[in-house]
Amino acid sequence: MRQSSDPVQERPARPLPTERPAGCPFDPPSELATLREEDPVSPMLYPDGHIGWLVTEHVLTRQVLADARFGARADLVHSPLPRAGAGGSVRRPAPPGVFSQMDPPQHTRYRRLLAGQFTVRRMRLLADNVREITAGRLDAMERQGPVVDLVEQYALPIPSLVICELLGVPYEDRDRFQHDTEVLMRMGTSREETIAAFVAVQEHMAELVAAKRAEPADDLLSDLVNGDGGLTDEELINVGGVLLAAGFETTANMIALGVFALLRHPDQLAVLRDGPGITELGHADPIVEELLRYLSVIPGTVRVAMEDVVLGGQEIKAGQSVTVSIPAANRDPEQFPDPDRLDFGRPVGGHVAFGHGIHQCLGQQLARVEMQIALPALFERFPGLRLAVPPEEVPMRTDMLIYGVHRLPVTWEPVA
Ligand code: HEM
């Protein structure tokens, strides 16, 4: 364990580890395990030169995310990964409505308005949509294949269609926003490209807000536009943008990487196929929760110390950024025995794949519903589904802010 007398100078600040071990596409960078063991609050060099901290222990991760002395304000945090071509050095207050990068009381106001929109009734309606959308995609795969790219044909369209349903975005618009959010999620995108993508999402949302004002429908955006929350057009546009950006890349990568992991763990795939199946939709069930823990597609999230704080024996100075590594926390052996094993028999719960505390994922029930329907349905329709390329040829998203696969070529025996 780290000695509390260790001066920071003796522990060189290193960038967030991103290099995954060769041949183990599902395992986090090995350096994270070493840090968790030896220095769970370690000095970290941020891409803009800031020296902050990296937290790798499960218990400390939850502590940071639940502690109001750590804020999420966009103008104060330093980005842990290179973004926007400027090394992530552009720090400005979050625009009105971008509540994921705000602290209370601003964050609380938006969060309350939105939580009231993610109702059980709406989730049930969406579950019916997810079933319909999933069946449609399976039919399309059957018509087209084998071989198909599972990302393009299944993993991406399902959450895209679902977020369209949720917000009331015409599905014809999906190519537009898929492209723009892809640009926003890529590491090392130039500043110009990032701005262009932001502007495009904003213009798109502005058109939608105007359309929902003129003709309200039964969707979340219409309710927000015409409800009594008192949101301005600018706020509505940005709230819509946040949901759009947060809502489908994450789920799409969980579905595609989840299928890859299942194909590489036949014993666990057998549990999905032959086991008790998925429990109540939207609730935590062992299979989806274990995939969320094991795969941890979001590399981390960042906070800033609003005052001097002692964390795990380490003094953090006010103004320093603290990145918590979600993959490291989710593979912490103190919390999950034999953490590198994908095991659907594990007790459910405790992972931080959806974060923790006041910013914990707003869309988690919806994401669960999507995975709980999409994963079993795929193997039911194609029981002999397998990779169409050697596993080492599957292109991994090591260049993206959200981990996963770029493509997943799959095949099956067509029915004669
Ligand atoms: C498997 C899929 C998903 C994963 C792994 C995921 C993960 C996360 C994580 C880790 C956070 C916390 C970030 C932080 O603390 O800084 C978060 C926040 C958020 N997520 Fe998700 N998410 C998923 C799906 C969704 C979906 C489907 C939606 C919307 C429909 C959504 C909307 C949001 C929003 C709006 C926030 C910000 C909440 C706040 O700041 O109060 N997410 N998500």
PDB file of N, CA and C in Angstrom, residues 265 268 286 290 293-294 337-338 340-347:
ATOM      1  N   HIS A 265     -17.149 -16.513 -24.343  1.00  0.00           N
ATOM      2  CA  HIS A 265     -17.349 -17.216 -23.067  1.00  0.00           C
ATOM      3  C   HIS A 265     -18.543 -18.172 -23.207  1.00  0.00           C
ATOM      4  N   GLN A 268     -20.786 -19.092 -20.267  1.00  0.00           N
ATOM      5  CA  GLN A 268     -21.713 -18.053 -19.800  1.00  0.00           C
ATOM      6  C   GLN A 268     -22.843 -17.828 -20.812  1.00  0.00           C
ATOM      7  N   PRO A 286     -28.939 -10.692 -13.132  1.00  0.00           N
ATOM      8  CA  PRO A 286     -27.529 -11.087 -13.046  1.00  0.00           C
ATOM      9  C   PRO A 286     -26.759 -10.989 -14.355  1.00  0.00           C
ATOM     10  N   GLU A 290     -23.806  -8.196 -14.764  1.00  0.00           N
ATOM     11  CA  GLU A 290     -22.437  -8.714 -14.802  1.00  0.00           C
ATOM     12  C   GLU A 290     -21.723  -8.236 -16.077  1.00  0.00           C
ATOM     13  N   ARG A 293     -20.668  -4.686 -15.438  1.00  0.00           N
ATOM     14  CA  ARG A 293     -19.488  -4.641 -14.557  1.00  0.00           C
ATOM     15  C   ARG A 293     -18.236  -5.047 -15.308  1.00  0.00           C
ATOM     16  N   TYR A 294     -18.322  -6.197 -15.975  1.00  0.00           N
ATOM     17  CA  TYR A 294     -17.154  -6.800 -16.607  1.00  0.00           C
ATOM     18  C   TYR A 294     -16.628  -5.939 -17.762  1.00  0.00           C
ATOM     19  N   PRO A 337     -14.938 -10.752  -5.798  1.00  0.00           N
ATOM     20  CA  PRO A 337     -13.926 -11.823  -5.794  1.00  0.00           C
ATOM     21  C   PRO A 337     -13.710 -12.351  -7.221  1.00  0.00           C
ATOM     22  N   ASP A 338     -12.462 -12.689  -7.521  1.00  0.00           N
ATOM     23  CA  ASP A 338     -12.100 -13.179  -8.851  1.00  0.00           C
ATOM     24  C   ASP A 338     -12.661 -12.237  -9.935  1.00  0.00           C
ATOM     25  N   ASP A 340     -11.749 -10.740 -12.604  1.00  0.00           N
ATOM     26  CA  ASP A 340     -11.521 -10.786 -14.046  1.00  0.00           C
ATOM     27  C   ASP A 340     -12.298 -11.911 -14.716  1.00  0.00           C
ATOM     28  N   ARG A 341     -13.140 -12.579 -13.933  1.00  0.00           N
ATOM     29  CA  ARG A 341     -13.942 -13.664 -14.497  1.00  0.00           C
ATOM     30  C   ARG A 341     -15.350 -13.155 -14.793  1.00  0.00           C
ATOM     31  N   LEU A 342     -15.814 -13.410 -16.003  1.00  0.00           N
ATOM     32  CA  LEU A 342     -17.210 -13.112 -16.330  1.00  0.00           C
ATOM     33  C   LEU A 342     -18.050 -14.228 -15.719  1.00  0.00           C
ATOM     34  N   ASP A 343     -18.899 -13.888 -14.771  1.00  0.00           N
ATOM     35  CA  ASP A 343     -19.591 -14.931 -14.006  1.00  0.00           C
ATOM     36  C   ASP A 343     -21.026 -14.484 -13.699  1.00  0.00           C
ATOM     37  N   PHE A 344     -21.962 -15.075 -14.444  1.00  0.00           N
ATOM     38  CA  PHE A 344     -23.363 -14.684 -14.258  1.00  0.00           C
ATOM     39  C   PHE A 344     -23.946 -15.208 -12.942  1.00  0.00           C
ATOM     40  N   GLY A 345     -23.144 -16.003 -12.236  1.00  0.00           N
ATOM     41  CA  GLY A 345     -23.609 -16.536 -10.956  1.00  0.00           C
ATOM     42  C   GLY A 345     -23.289 -15.604  -9.784  1.00  0.00           C
ATOM     43  N   ARG A 346     -22.645 -14.508 -10.075  1.00  0.00           N
ATOM     44  CA  ARG A 346     -22.233 -13.547  -9.042  1.00  0.00           C
ATOM     45  C   ARG A 346     -23.451 -12.866  -8.409  1.00  0.00           C
ATOM     46  N   PRO A 347     -23.360 -12.489  -7.124  1.00  0.00           N
ATOM     47  CA  PRO A 347     -24.463 -11.696  -6.553  1.00  0.00           C
ATOM     48  C   PRO A 347     -24.626 -10.390  -7.342  1.00  0.00           C
TER      49      PRO A 347
END
